PDB file of C-alpha atoms and ligand atoms in Angstrom:
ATOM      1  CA  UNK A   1      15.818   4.902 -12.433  1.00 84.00           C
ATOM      2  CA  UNK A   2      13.191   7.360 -11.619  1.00 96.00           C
ATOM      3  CA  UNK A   3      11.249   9.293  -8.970  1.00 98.00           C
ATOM      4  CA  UNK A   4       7.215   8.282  -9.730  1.00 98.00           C
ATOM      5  CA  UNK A   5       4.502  10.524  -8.847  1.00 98.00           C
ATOM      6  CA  UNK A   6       2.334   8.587  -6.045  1.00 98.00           C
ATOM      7  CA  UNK A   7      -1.251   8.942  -6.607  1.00 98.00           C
ATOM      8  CA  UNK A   8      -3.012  10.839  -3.747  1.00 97.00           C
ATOM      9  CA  UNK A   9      -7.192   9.978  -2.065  1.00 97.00           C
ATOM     10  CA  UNK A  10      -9.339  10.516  -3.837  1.00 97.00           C
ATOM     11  CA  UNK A  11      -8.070   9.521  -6.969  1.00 97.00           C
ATOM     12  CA  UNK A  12     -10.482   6.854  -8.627  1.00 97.00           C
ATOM     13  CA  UNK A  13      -7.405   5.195  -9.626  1.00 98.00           C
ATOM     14  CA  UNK A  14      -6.729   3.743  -6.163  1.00 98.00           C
ATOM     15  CA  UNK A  15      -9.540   2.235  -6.016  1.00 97.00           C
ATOM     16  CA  UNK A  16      -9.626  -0.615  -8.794  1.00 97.00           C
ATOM     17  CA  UNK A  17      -8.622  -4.343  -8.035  1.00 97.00           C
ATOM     18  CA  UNK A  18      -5.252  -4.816  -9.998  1.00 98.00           C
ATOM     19  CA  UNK A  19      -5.064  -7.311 -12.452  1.00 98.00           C
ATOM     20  CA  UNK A  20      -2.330 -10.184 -12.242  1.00 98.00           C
ATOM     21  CA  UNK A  21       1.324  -9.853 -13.986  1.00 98.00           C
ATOM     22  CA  UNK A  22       1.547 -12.527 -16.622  1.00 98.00           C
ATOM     23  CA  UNK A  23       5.097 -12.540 -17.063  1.00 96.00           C
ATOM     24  CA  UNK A  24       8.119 -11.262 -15.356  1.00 97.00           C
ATOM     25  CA  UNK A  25      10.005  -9.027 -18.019  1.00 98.00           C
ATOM     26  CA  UNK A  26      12.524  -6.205 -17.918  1.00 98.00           C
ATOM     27  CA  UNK A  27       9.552  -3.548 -18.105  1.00 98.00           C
ATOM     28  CA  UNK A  28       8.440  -5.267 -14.480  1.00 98.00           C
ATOM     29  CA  UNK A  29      11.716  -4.982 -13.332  1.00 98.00           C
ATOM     30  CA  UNK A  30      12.569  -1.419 -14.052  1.00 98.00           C
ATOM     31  CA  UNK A  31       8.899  -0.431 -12.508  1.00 98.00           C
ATOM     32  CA  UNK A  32       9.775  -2.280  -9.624  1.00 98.00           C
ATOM     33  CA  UNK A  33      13.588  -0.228  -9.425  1.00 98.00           C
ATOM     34  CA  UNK A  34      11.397   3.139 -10.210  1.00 98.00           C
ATOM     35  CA  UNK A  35       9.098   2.193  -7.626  1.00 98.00           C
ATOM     36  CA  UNK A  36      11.345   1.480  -4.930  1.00 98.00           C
ATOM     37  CA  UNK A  37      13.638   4.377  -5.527  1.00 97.00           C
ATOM     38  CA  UNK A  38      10.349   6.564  -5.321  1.00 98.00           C
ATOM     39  CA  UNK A  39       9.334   4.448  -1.684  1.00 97.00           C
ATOM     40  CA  UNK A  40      12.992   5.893  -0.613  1.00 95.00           C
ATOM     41  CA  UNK A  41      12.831   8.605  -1.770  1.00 95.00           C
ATOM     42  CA  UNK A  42       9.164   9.490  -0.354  1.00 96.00           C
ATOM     43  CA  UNK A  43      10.315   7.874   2.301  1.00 94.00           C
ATOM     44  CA  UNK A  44       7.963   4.653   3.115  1.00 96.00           C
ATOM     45  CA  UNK A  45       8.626   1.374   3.709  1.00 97.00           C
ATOM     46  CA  UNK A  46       6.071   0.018   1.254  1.00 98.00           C
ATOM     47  CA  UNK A  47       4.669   0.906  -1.957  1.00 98.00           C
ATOM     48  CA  UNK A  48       2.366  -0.796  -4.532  1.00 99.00           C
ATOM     49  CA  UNK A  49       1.977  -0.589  -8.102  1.00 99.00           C
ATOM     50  CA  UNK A  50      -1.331   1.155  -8.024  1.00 98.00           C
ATOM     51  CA  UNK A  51      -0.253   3.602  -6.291  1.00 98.00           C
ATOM     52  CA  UNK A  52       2.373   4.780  -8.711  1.00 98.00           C
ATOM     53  CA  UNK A  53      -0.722   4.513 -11.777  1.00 98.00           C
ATOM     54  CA  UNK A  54      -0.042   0.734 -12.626  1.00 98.00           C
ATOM     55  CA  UNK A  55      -3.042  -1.406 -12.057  1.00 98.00           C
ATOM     56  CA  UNK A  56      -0.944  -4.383 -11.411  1.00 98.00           C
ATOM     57  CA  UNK A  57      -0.127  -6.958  -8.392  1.00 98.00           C
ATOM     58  CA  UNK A  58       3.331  -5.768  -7.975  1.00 98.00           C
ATOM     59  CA  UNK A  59       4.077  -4.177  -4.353  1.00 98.00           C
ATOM     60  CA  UNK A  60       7.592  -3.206  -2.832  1.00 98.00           C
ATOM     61  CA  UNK A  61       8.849  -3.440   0.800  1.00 98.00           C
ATOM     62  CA  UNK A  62      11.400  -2.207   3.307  1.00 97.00           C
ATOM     63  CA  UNK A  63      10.357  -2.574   6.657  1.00 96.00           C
ATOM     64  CA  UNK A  64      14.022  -2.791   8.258  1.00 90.00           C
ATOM     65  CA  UNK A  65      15.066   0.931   6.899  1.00 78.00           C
ATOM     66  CA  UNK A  66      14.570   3.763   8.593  1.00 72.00           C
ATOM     67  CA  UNK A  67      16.019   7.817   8.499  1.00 72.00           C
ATOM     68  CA  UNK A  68      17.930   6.529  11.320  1.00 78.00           C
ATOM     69  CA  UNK A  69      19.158   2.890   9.904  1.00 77.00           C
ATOM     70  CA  UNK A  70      20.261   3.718   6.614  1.00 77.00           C
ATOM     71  CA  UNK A  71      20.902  -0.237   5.517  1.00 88.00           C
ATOM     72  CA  UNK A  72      18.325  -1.014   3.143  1.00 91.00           C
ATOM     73  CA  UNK A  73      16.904  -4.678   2.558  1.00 95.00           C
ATOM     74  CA  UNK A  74      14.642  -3.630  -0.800  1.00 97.00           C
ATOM     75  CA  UNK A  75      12.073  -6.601  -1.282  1.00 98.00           C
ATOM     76  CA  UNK A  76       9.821  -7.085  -4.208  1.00 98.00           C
ATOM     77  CA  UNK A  77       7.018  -9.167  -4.423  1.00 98.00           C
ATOM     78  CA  UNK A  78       4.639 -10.004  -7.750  1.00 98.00           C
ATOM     79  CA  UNK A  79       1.324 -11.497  -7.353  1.00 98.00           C
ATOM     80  CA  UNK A  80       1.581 -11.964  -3.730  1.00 98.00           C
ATOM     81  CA  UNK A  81      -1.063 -13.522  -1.936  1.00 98.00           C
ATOM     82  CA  UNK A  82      -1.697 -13.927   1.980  1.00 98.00           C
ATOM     83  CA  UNK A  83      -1.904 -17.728   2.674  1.00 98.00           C
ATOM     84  CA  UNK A  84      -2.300 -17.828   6.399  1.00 98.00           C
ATOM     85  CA  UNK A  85      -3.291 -15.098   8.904  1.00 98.00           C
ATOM     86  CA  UNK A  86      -3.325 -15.343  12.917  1.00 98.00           C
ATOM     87  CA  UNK A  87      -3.577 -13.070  15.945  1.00 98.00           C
ATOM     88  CA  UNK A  88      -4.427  -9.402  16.452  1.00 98.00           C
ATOM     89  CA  UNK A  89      -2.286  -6.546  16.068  1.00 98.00           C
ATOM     90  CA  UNK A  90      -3.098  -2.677  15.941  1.00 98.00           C
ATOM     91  CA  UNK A  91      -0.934  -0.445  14.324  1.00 98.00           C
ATOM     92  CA  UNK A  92      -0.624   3.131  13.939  1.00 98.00           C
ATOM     93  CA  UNK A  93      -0.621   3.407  10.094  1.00 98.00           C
ATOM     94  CA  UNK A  94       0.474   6.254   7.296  1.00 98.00           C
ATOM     95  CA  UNK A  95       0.196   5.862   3.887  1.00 98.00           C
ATOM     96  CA  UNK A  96       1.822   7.886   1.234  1.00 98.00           C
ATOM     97  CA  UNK A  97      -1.429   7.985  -1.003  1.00 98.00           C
ATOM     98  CA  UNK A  98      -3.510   9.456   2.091  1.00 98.00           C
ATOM     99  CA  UNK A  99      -1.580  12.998   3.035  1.00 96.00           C
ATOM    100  CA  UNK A 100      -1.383  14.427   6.375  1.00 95.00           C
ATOM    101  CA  UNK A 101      -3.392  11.503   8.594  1.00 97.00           C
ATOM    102  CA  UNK A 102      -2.259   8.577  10.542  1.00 98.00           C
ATOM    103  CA  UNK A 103      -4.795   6.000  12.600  1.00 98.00           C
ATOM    104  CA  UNK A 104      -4.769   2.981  14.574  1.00 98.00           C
ATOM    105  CA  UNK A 105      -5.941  -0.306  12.215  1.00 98.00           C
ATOM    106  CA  UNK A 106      -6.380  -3.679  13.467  1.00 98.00           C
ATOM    107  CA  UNK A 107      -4.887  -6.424  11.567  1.00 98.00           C
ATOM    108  CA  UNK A 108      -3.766  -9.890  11.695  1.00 98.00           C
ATOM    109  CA  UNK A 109      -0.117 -10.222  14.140  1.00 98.00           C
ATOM    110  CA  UNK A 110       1.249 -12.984  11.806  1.00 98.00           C
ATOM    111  CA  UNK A 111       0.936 -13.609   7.773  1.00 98.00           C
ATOM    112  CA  UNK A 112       2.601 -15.783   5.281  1.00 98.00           C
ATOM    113  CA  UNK A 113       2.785 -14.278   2.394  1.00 98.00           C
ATOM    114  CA  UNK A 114       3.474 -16.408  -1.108  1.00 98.00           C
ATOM    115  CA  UNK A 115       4.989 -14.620  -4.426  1.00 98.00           C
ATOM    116  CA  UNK A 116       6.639 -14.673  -6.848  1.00 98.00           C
ATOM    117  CA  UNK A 117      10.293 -12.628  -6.922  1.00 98.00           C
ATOM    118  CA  UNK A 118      11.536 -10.777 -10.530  1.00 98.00           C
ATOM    119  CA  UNK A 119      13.154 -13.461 -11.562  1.00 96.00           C
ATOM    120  CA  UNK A 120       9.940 -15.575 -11.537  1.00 95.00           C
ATOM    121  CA  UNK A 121      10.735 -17.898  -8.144  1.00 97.00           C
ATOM    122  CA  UNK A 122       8.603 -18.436  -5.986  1.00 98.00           C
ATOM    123  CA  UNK A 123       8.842 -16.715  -2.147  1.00 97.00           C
ATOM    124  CA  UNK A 124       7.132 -17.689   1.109  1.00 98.00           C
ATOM    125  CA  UNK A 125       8.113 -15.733   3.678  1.00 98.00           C
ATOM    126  CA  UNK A 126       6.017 -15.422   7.689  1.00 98.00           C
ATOM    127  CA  UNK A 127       6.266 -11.740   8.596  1.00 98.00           C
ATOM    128  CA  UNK A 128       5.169 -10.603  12.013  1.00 98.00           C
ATOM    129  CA  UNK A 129       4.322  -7.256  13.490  1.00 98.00           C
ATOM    130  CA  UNK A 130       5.126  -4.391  11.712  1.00 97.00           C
ATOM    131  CA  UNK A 131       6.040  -6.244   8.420  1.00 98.00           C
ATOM    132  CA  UNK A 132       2.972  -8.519   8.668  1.00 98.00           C
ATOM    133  CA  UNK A 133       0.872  -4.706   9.006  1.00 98.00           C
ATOM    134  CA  UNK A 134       2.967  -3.318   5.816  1.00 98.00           C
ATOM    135  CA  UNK A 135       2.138  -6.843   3.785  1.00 98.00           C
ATOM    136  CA  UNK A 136      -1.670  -6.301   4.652  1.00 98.00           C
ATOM    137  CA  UNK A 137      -1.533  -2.829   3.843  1.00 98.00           C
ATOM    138  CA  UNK A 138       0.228  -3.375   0.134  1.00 98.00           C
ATOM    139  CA  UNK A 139      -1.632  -6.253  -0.570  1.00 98.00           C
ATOM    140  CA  UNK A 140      -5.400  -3.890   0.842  1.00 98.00           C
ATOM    141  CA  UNK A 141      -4.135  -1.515  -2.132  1.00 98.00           C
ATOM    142  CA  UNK A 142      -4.068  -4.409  -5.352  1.00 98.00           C
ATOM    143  CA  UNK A 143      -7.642  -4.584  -3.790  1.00 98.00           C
ATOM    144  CA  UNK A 144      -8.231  -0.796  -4.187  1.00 97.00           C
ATOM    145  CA  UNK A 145      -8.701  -0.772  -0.328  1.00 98.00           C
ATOM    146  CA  UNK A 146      -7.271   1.891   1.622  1.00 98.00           C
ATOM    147  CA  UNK A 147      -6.619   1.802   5.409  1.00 98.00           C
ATOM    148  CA  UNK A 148      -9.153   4.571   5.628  1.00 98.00           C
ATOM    149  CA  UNK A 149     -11.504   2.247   4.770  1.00 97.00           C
ATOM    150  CA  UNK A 150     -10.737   0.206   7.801  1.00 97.00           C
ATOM    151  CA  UNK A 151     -11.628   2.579  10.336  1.00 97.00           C
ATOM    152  CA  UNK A 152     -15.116   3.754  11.972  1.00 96.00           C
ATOM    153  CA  UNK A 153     -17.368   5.485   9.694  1.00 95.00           C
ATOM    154  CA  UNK A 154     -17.100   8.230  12.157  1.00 96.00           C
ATOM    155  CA  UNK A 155     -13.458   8.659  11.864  1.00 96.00           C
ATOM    156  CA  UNK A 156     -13.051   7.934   7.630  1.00 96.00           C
ATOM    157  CA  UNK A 157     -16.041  10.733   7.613  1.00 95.00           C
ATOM    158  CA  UNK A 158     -13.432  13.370   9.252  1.00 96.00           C
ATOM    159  CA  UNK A 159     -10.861  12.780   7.280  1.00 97.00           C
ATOM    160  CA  UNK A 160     -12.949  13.147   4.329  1.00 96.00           C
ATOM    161  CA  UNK A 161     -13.866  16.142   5.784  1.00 96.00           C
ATOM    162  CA  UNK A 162     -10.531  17.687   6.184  1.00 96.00           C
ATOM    163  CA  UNK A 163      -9.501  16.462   2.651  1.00 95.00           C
ATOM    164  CA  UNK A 164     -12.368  18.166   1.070  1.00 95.00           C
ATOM    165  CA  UNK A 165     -12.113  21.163   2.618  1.00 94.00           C
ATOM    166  CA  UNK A 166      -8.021  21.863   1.867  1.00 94.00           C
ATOM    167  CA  UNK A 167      -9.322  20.802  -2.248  1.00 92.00           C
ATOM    168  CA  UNK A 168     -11.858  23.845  -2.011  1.00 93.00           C
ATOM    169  CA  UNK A 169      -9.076  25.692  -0.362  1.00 93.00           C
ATOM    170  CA  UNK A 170      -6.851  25.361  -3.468  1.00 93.00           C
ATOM    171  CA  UNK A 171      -9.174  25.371  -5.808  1.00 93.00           C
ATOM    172  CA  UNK A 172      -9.224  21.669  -6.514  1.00 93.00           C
ATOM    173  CA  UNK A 173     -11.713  19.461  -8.388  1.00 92.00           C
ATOM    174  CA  UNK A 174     -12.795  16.762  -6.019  1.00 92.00           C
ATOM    175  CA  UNK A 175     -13.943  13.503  -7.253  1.00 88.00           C
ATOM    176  CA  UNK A 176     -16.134  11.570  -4.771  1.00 91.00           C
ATOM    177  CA  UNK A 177     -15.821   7.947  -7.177  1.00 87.00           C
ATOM    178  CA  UNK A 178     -12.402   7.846  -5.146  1.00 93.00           C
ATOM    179  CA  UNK A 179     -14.033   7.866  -1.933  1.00 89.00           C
ATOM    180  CA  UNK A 180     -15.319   4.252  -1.073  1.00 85.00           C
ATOM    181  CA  UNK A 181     -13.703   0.454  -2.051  1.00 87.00           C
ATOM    182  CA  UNK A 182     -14.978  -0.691  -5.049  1.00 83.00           C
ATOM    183  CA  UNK A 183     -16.386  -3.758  -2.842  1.00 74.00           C
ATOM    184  CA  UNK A 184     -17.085  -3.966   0.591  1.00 73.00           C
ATOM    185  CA  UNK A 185     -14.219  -4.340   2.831  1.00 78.00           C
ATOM    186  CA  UNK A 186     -16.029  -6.906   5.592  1.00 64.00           C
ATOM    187  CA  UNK A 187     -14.241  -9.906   5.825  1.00 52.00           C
ATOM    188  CA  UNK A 188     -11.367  -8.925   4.174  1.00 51.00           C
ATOM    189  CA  UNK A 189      -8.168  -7.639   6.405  1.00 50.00           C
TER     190      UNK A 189
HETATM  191  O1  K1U H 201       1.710   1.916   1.067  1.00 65.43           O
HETATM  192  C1  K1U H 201       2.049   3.007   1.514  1.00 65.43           C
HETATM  193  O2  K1U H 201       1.345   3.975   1.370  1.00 65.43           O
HETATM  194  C2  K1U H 201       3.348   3.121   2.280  1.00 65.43           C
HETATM  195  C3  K1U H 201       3.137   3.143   3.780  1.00 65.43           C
HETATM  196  C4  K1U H 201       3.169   1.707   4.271  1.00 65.43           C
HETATM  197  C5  K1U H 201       2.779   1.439   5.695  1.00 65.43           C
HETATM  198  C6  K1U H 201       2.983   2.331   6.724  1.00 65.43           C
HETATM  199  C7  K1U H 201       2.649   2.007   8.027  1.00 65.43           C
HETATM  200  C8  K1U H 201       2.092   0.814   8.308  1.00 65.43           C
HETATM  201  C9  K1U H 201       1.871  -0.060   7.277  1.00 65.43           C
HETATM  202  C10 K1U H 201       2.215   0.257   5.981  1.00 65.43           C
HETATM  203  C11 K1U H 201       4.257   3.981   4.398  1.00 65.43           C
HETATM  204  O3  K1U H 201       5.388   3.644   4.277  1.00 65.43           O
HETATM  205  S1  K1U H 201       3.824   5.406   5.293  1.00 65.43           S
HETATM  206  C12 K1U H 201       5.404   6.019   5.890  1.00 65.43           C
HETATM  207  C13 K1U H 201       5.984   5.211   7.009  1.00 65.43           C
HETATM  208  O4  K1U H 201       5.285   4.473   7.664  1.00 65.43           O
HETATM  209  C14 K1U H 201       7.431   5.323   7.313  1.00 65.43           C
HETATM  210  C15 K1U H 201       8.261   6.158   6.613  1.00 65.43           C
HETATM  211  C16 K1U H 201       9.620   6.234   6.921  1.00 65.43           C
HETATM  212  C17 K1U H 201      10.146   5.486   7.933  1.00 65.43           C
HETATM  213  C18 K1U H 201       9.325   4.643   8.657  1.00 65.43           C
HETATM  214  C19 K1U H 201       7.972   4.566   8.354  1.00 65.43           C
HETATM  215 ZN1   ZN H 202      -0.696   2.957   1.474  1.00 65.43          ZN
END
């Protein structure tokens, strides 16, 4: 298994729409090991294949472990898609690919979720609260959406901001193609 370097905003990278896995094989299933050992290791309770330079619908989850609670309950889900959605929810979010900033996103309270798992079966599973937010947030980054993007213009604009000014700090090339969705996000959640 291995550590993987996460991919950090404003890396263009983040921001493509992920293509579909075609088949489940043992390369999928060592990324998946790599990935969650790196979502451990980071910690997070979520990671997605983007994220780790893989522009692929594959995203890992953990919402039950914590510093504290050191059972873990490693999920891994490959093309998963959100078939239902209901209620509102806001949640103070992090995200290991934006350093240093957390914010309050709205999202849907209750999702089910369909995928498939690595041996190929299929999953539905309903998630609520936090683990309905971390199933919305994965799924935003197969979409190259970030939660960033979710916020007021106002408040993305700081961060932005801040971001740009540590870059010039150390140096830093900054690439502003990494800065918006490659779509709209209206609509989407
Ligand atoms: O996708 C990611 O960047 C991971 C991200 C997922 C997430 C966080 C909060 C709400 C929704 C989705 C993180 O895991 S950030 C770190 C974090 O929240 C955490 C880390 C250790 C213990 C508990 C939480
Ligand atoms: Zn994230």
């Amino acid at each position: 298994m291995a550590i993987l370097d996460v991919l950090q905003f404003p890396d263009p990278r983040l921001r493509r729409r992920a293509e579909p896995v075609e088949k489940v094989t043992d390369e999928l299933r060592q990324l998946a090991a790599d990935m969650l050992e790196t979502m451990y290791d980071e910690p997070g309770i979520g990671l997605a294949a983007p994220q780790v330079g893989h522009s692929i619908r594959l995203v890992v989850v953990d919402t039950e472990w914590t510093e504290e609670n050191a059972e873990r309950k490693p999920c891994v889900f490959v093309n998963p898609e959100l078939l239902e959605r209901s209620g509102e929810i806001v949640w103070n979010e992090g995200c290991l690919s934006v350093p240093d900033f957390t914010a309050e996103v709205e999202r849907s309270e209750q999702v089910v979720l369909r995928a498939l798992d690595l041996e190929g079966r299929e999953i539905v599973e309903t998630a609520s609260g936090l683990r309905a937010v971390c199933f919305q947030h994965e799924l935003d980054h197969l979409d190259g959406v970030l939660f960033i993007d979710r916020l007021s213009r106002l408040k993305r604009n700081l961060y932005i901001g801040k971001r740009k000014k540590s870059f010039q700090e150390e140096g830093a090339a900054w690439t502003s193609a990494g800065e918006r969705p490659p779509v709209p996000i209206g609509g989407m959640r």
